[in-house]
XYZ file of C-alpha atoms in Angstrom:
402
model
C 96.523 65.585 114.263
C 97.475 68.595 116.396
C 94.901 71.217 117.291
C 95.518 74.797 116.276
C 97.589 75.514 119.398
C 99.846 72.560 118.652
C 100.272 73.622 115.038
C 101.279 77.120 116.130
C 103.746 75.673 118.640
C 105.371 73.746 115.791
C 106.126 77.113 114.160
C 107.165 78.956 117.311
C 110.917 78.840 116.707
C 110.914 79.434 112.946
C 112.261 82.874 112.104
C 112.220 84.093 115.708
C 114.176 87.318 116.102
C 116.316 88.183 119.162
C 113.626 90.700 120.167
C 111.128 87.878 120.606
C 109.229 88.806 117.466
C 109.607 87.221 114.048
C 111.561 87.903 110.869
C 109.803 85.651 108.375
C 110.421 87.467 105.120
C 109.445 86.065 101.735
C 111.760 83.480 100.219
C 114.286 83.649 103.075
C 115.461 80.557 104.945
C 112.676 81.039 107.507
C 110.001 81.359 104.831
C 111.252 78.302 102.963
C 111.085 76.332 106.228
C 107.479 77.475 106.674
C 106.657 76.388 103.139
C 108.117 72.957 103.899
C 105.953 72.808 107.030
C 102.865 73.648 104.968
C 103.630 70.908 102.441
C 104.272 68.374 105.218
C 101.024 69.211 107.042
C 99.113 68.884 103.784
C 100.760 65.571 102.936
C 100.028 64.256 106.410
C 96.338 64.844 105.716
C 96.440 63.331 102.248
C 95.906 66.696 100.574
C 97.310 67.342 97.102
C 99.727 70.295 97.037
C 100.211 72.553 94.046
C 102.190 75.775 93.614
C 100.759 78.394 91.293
C 102.647 80.720 88.949
C 102.989 83.301 91.743
C 104.534 80.858 94.215
C 101.436 80.508 96.382
C 100.874 77.039 97.874
C 97.499 75.269 97.612
C 96.519 72.030 99.372
C 93.359 70.345 98.057
C 90.898 67.879 99.538
C 89.184 66.765 96.348
C 89.892 67.646 92.743
C 89.076 71.283 91.925
C 89.722 70.724 88.220
C 87.185 67.916 87.954
C 84.692 68.908 90.660
C 85.364 72.606 91.269
C 85.435 75.412 91.753
C 86.010 74.752 95.428
C 85.877 76.496 98.777
C 89.276 77.803 99.898
C 90.516 78.942 103.294
C 93.939 79.917 104.610
C 96.114 83.000 104.934
C 99.879 83.633 104.931
C 102.952 82.614 106.936
C 105.356 85.540 106.407
C 105.738 88.413 108.883
C 106.640 92.065 109.234
C 109.958 92.845 110.981
C 109.453 92.017 114.647
C 105.995 90.635 113.951
C 103.811 88.501 116.184
C 103.018 84.807 116.128
C 99.385 85.041 115.005
C 99.125 87.460 112.078
C 98.918 85.072 109.143
C 99.934 81.740 110.716
C 96.733 81.548 112.773
C 94.726 81.472 109.543
C 96.820 78.710 107.967
C 97.007 76.601 111.132
C 93.259 77.037 111.692
C 92.584 75.891 108.136
C 94.421 72.608 108.710
C 92.768 72.201 112.115
C 89.359 72.810 110.506
C 90.047 70.033 107.991
C 90.666 67.721 110.958
C 87.388 68.812 112.568
C 85.423 68.219 109.364
C 86.824 64.724 109.032
C 86.129 63.966 112.693
C 82.540 65.023 112.071
C 82.328 62.710 109.089
C 81.735 65.552 106.638
C 81.815 64.474 103.003
C 82.243 67.667 100.987
C 80.055 68.104 97.937
C 82.803 70.281 96.464
C 86.594 70.460 96.871
C 88.163 72.205 99.852
C 91.468 74.045 99.518
C 93.953 75.446 102.030
C 96.197 78.253 100.755
C 99.438 79.862 101.900
C 99.806 83.160 100.052
C 103.410 84.259 99.587
C 104.705 87.631 100.819
C 101.452 89.051 102.158
C 103.182 91.558 104.424
C 105.427 93.003 101.728
C 108.270 93.279 104.227
C 110.982 92.252 101.783
C 110.006 93.910 98.512
C 107.827 96.748 99.762
C 104.543 95.690 98.168
C 101.909 94.096 100.387
C 99.865 91.082 99.240
C 102.450 90.412 96.568
C 101.500 86.771 96.019
C 97.771 87.433 95.675
C 98.361 90.493 93.502
C 100.574 88.402 91.243
C 98.247 85.393 90.872
C 95.263 87.649 90.124
C 97.236 89.845 87.729
C 96.316 92.930 89.762
C 99.939 94.028 89.338
C 101.856 92.971 86.250
C 104.637 90.405 86.459
C 107.207 92.730 84.876
C 106.820 95.275 87.657
C 106.838 92.626 90.375
C 109.907 90.807 89.085
C 111.811 94.093 89.046
C 111.138 94.853 92.717
C 114.283 94.832 94.847
C 114.877 94.163 98.515
C 117.150 96.188 100.780
C 120.133 94.120 99.663
C 119.470 95.034 96.022
C 118.308 91.564 95.006
C 115.413 91.513 92.547
C 112.373 89.317 93.035
C 113.347 87.541 89.797
C 116.761 86.646 91.229
C 115.279 85.555 94.558
C 112.727 83.307 92.879
C 115.460 81.712 90.807
C 117.455 81.030 93.967
C 114.382 79.387 95.511
C 114.030 77.038 92.537
C 111.137 78.816 90.801
C 111.058 79.948 87.177
C 110.604 83.745 87.036
C 109.652 83.568 83.354
C 106.485 81.707 84.388
C 105.710 84.109 87.235
C 102.466 86.073 87.267
C 98.729 85.757 86.717
C 97.464 82.197 86.880
C 93.964 81.785 85.468
C 94.026 78.030 86.050
C 94.667 78.485 89.777
C 92.019 81.216 90.042
C 89.413 79.085 88.286
C 89.662 76.569 91.130
C 88.502 79.129 93.713
C 84.746 79.420 94.025
C 84.637 80.992 97.501
C 87.406 82.207 99.805
C 87.193 82.513 103.598
C 90.195 83.878 105.492
C 90.489 83.569 109.267
C 92.746 86.158 110.910
C 93.624 87.379 114.366
C 91.786 90.614 115.148
C 93.985 93.680 114.611
C 92.517 96.015 117.181
C 90.373 95.670 120.302
C 86.851 95.893 118.920
C 85.730 92.530 120.280
C 87.384 92.977 123.670
C 85.978 96.496 124.031
C 82.509 95.502 122.861
C 81.482 93.498 125.931
C 84.681 92.871 127.869
C 85.076 89.273 129.009
C 81.609 88.464 127.636
C 82.537 89.566 124.125
C 82.143 87.126 121.259
C 85.441 85.354 120.474
C 84.856 85.496 116.708
C 83.629 88.246 114.385
C 82.919 88.499 110.669
C 84.458 91.200 108.465
C 82.321 93.626 106.507
C 84.940 95.620 104.609
C 88.631 96.465 104.315
C 89.530 100.134 104.503
C 91.174 101.834 101.533
C 94.922 102.021 102.063
C 98.164 102.684 100.271
C 101.900 103.347 100.462
C 103.777 106.340 99.106
C 107.510 107.100 98.816
C 109.072 110.499 99.452
C 112.638 111.378 98.371
C 114.341 114.195 100.257
C 117.581 115.370 98.665
C 120.511 117.039 100.388
C 124.254 117.367 100.061
C 126.684 114.923 101.618
C 129.378 116.483 103.752
C 131.442 116.018 106.888
C 129.487 116.174 110.135
C 132.437 117.640 112.023
C 133.651 120.312 109.640
C 130.591 121.703 107.852
C 129.090 124.813 109.521
C 125.378 124.596 110.266
C 124.640 127.525 107.990
C 126.290 125.756 105.037
C 124.501 122.430 105.399
C 121.852 120.964 103.115
C 120.594 118.270 105.472
C 117.577 116.223 104.273
C 117.048 114.912 107.800
C 115.467 118.249 108.643
C 113.021 117.644 105.815
C 112.299 114.216 107.251
C 111.510 115.736 110.642
C 109.082 118.102 108.967
C 107.531 115.299 106.921
C 106.861 113.194 110.006
C 105.136 116.085 111.743
C 103.139 116.984 108.642
C 101.992 113.391 108.086
C 100.657 113.251 111.628
C 98.899 116.599 111.252
C 97.393 115.661 107.881
C 96.033 112.407 109.283
C 94.466 114.155 112.243
C 92.867 116.764 110.024
C 91.397 114.157 107.669
C 90.220 111.723 110.369
C 92.555 109.129 108.859
C 95.585 107.097 109.898
C 99.012 107.808 108.448
C 102.448 106.632 109.471
C 106.101 107.160 108.551
C 107.773 103.998 109.809
C 110.366 103.089 107.187
C 113.315 105.312 106.314
C 116.414 104.827 104.165
C 119.354 107.200 104.669
C 122.319 107.639 102.319
C 125.186 107.235 103.020
C 123.926 106.361 106.529
C 127.156 107.204 108.350
C 127.137 108.649 111.848
C 129.717 111.297 110.887
C 128.306 112.181 107.465
C 125.532 114.597 106.531
C 123.125 112.578 104.371
C 122.842 113.127 100.646
C 119.368 111.629 100.441
C 116.641 110.396 102.733
C 113.889 108.160 101.414
C 110.793 107.722 103.557
C 107.588 105.750 103.134
C 104.104 106.847 104.133
C 101.350 104.371 104.979
C 97.884 105.891 105.018
C 94.423 104.384 105.439
C 90.947 105.410 106.564
C 87.345 104.215 106.492
C 86.738 106.422 103.433
C 88.842 106.929 100.326
C 88.359 110.697 100.329
C 90.034 110.886 103.754
C 93.169 109.155 102.450
C 93.190 111.438 99.412
C 92.996 114.470 101.731
C 96.080 113.262 103.600
C 98.076 112.962 100.411
C 96.784 116.292 99.113
C 98.091 117.984 102.264
C 101.481 116.356 101.637
C 101.674 117.166 97.935
C 104.567 119.578 98.488
C 106.776 116.622 99.327
C 106.086 114.968 95.961
C 104.879 111.598 97.294
C 105.113 108.782 94.750
C 102.428 106.098 94.947
C 103.841 102.604 95.288
C 100.614 100.763 96.051
C 96.941 101.562 96.417
C 94.012 99.384 97.425
C 90.569 100.997 97.259
C 87.885 100.255 99.801
C 86.887 96.614 99.526
C 83.401 95.642 100.609
C 83.391 91.911 101.232
C 80.411 89.984 99.857
C 77.521 91.270 102.076
C 75.325 88.209 101.579
C 78.224 85.881 102.356
C 79.162 87.947 105.436
C 75.576 87.771 106.720
C 75.517 84.034 106.098
C 78.751 83.545 108.024
C 77.545 85.729 110.888
C 74.441 83.575 111.171
C 76.402 80.316 111.062
C 79.003 81.493 113.594
C 76.319 82.749 115.991
C 74.078 79.735 115.640
C 75.783 77.018 117.773
C 75.285 78.892 121.063
C 71.777 79.943 120.114
C 72.852 83.578 120.200
C 72.406 86.476 117.840
C 74.593 86.468 114.732
C 78.293 87.101 115.241
C 79.469 90.743 115.249
C 80.255 92.164 111.814
C 83.139 94.659 111.801
C 85.373 96.558 109.389
C 89.163 96.468 109.395
C 91.911 98.943 108.627
C 94.405 96.203 107.794
C 94.958 94.861 104.290
C 94.559 91.170 103.517
C 94.851 88.746 100.600
C 91.081 88.365 100.998
C 90.718 91.951 99.814
C 92.712 91.272 96.651
C 90.585 88.255 95.766
C 87.350 90.096 96.580
C 88.341 92.991 94.322
C 88.700 90.564 91.410
C 85.205 89.176 91.908
C 85.807 86.094 94.046
C 83.048 85.724 96.710
C 85.108 86.392 99.820
C 84.594 86.587 103.578
C 86.755 86.904 106.691
C 86.580 85.729 110.296
C 88.413 87.541 113.101
C 89.543 85.879 116.333
C 89.509 88.142 119.398
C 92.804 89.833 120.306
C 92.746 90.937 123.970
C 95.800 93.181 123.615
C 94.604 94.885 120.446
C 98.248 94.837 119.344
C 99.351 93.693 115.897
C 102.640 93.636 113.998
C 104.399 93.286 117.352
C 105.392 90.428 119.667
C 102.576 91.452 122.051
C 99.971 90.396 119.488
C 97.931 87.661 121.143
C 94.901 85.406 121.049
C 93.861 83.104 123.873
C 93.998 79.375 123.123
C 90.280 79.007 123.853
C 89.481 81.791 121.384
C 91.707 80.185 118.752
C 89.824 76.927 119.198
C 86.543 78.844 118.943
C 87.855 80.273 115.688
C 88.570 76.774 114.356
C 85.080 75.650 115.330
C 83.557 78.694 113.649
C 85.636 78.113 110.523
C 84.680 74.430 110.435
C 80.996 75.366 110.793
C 81.295 77.880 107.979
C 83.112 75.437 105.720
C 80.544 72.724 106.445
C 77.790 75.118 105.406
C 79.570 76.189 102.221
C 80.683 72.673 101.251
C 77.102 71.393 101.314
C 76.500 73.250 98.053
C 77.389 71.624 94.777
C 80.013 73.525 92.781
């Protein structure tokens, strides 16, 4: 079987955009190819593949219905527009590579081990992040999810039908959730904490403590469509001026609240170079270490009438499990426990943790600190260290009877 670097190379050309980044959006041709890759890798290892009612893929070593609940690891394979090669796929590839390591070690799990590929984690197509995990846990109702539309106007229900899934069965899946006793997600670090901590001597793997509170809000700015070449400036009702003000105000509000906030997605109607827009729709992403800081940002922007589209409160990952993982990851070199850090990025792990599943995360060092961009990176040696750490963690967790 290929190591993690080989598995990532197998995916290198799937969904690659002309910019060098990736366009792996949920249920597109690229995503369906990735799902086929997942099923093939699972089959090649003799793992049993199931698809839950939310379209998430699960590959099982052992029978979680008879001997579960099991230990699950994995991540997602979709991307943001122009995304990097590691965000998501590293976690799935590392999960398969860890299975290979466990078998090479002769590990005989006392409980089932699962590998998961969550669908549409990034939310790039339908605007809601962690869509697959929200759906399977019932965090967001199926009716709302099925009605979501992409930029082409296609609903999730229609897209699922086109992919061969039954939208009438879509949503919370208690049977799939009952199989998950513990979840560990490995992810590339999104930031430079590890690299900045001790430079070249920094630990290659860290453990997550918590996921910051974060959300997305929509703002509609209305104007009046008219001809760009014949309408005097004094007679214009141009919502683009409101957008310029919104962008400045979002930045100021974030700075005042010690938070992060971004306007990075905009829809303009009618979007013609020679037409004054009739409406501009913009989306705000805001997050911070504390919920009150995010609320302060939105309070400062209340005059724009922001409409909440998603909200994830602060998620503290299981502290005892995090400490256990830090000890296991630090143990092989005889060092102190691995670093334990927070993250401002959302993850499927946060959705599962919020529903009561004992959950932990491992981060692999990212020397560039960049994420959601083609410059996102992790050295091959660090990726292999991540696989070793994940295999050690899984070995420890699988020694327990379900």
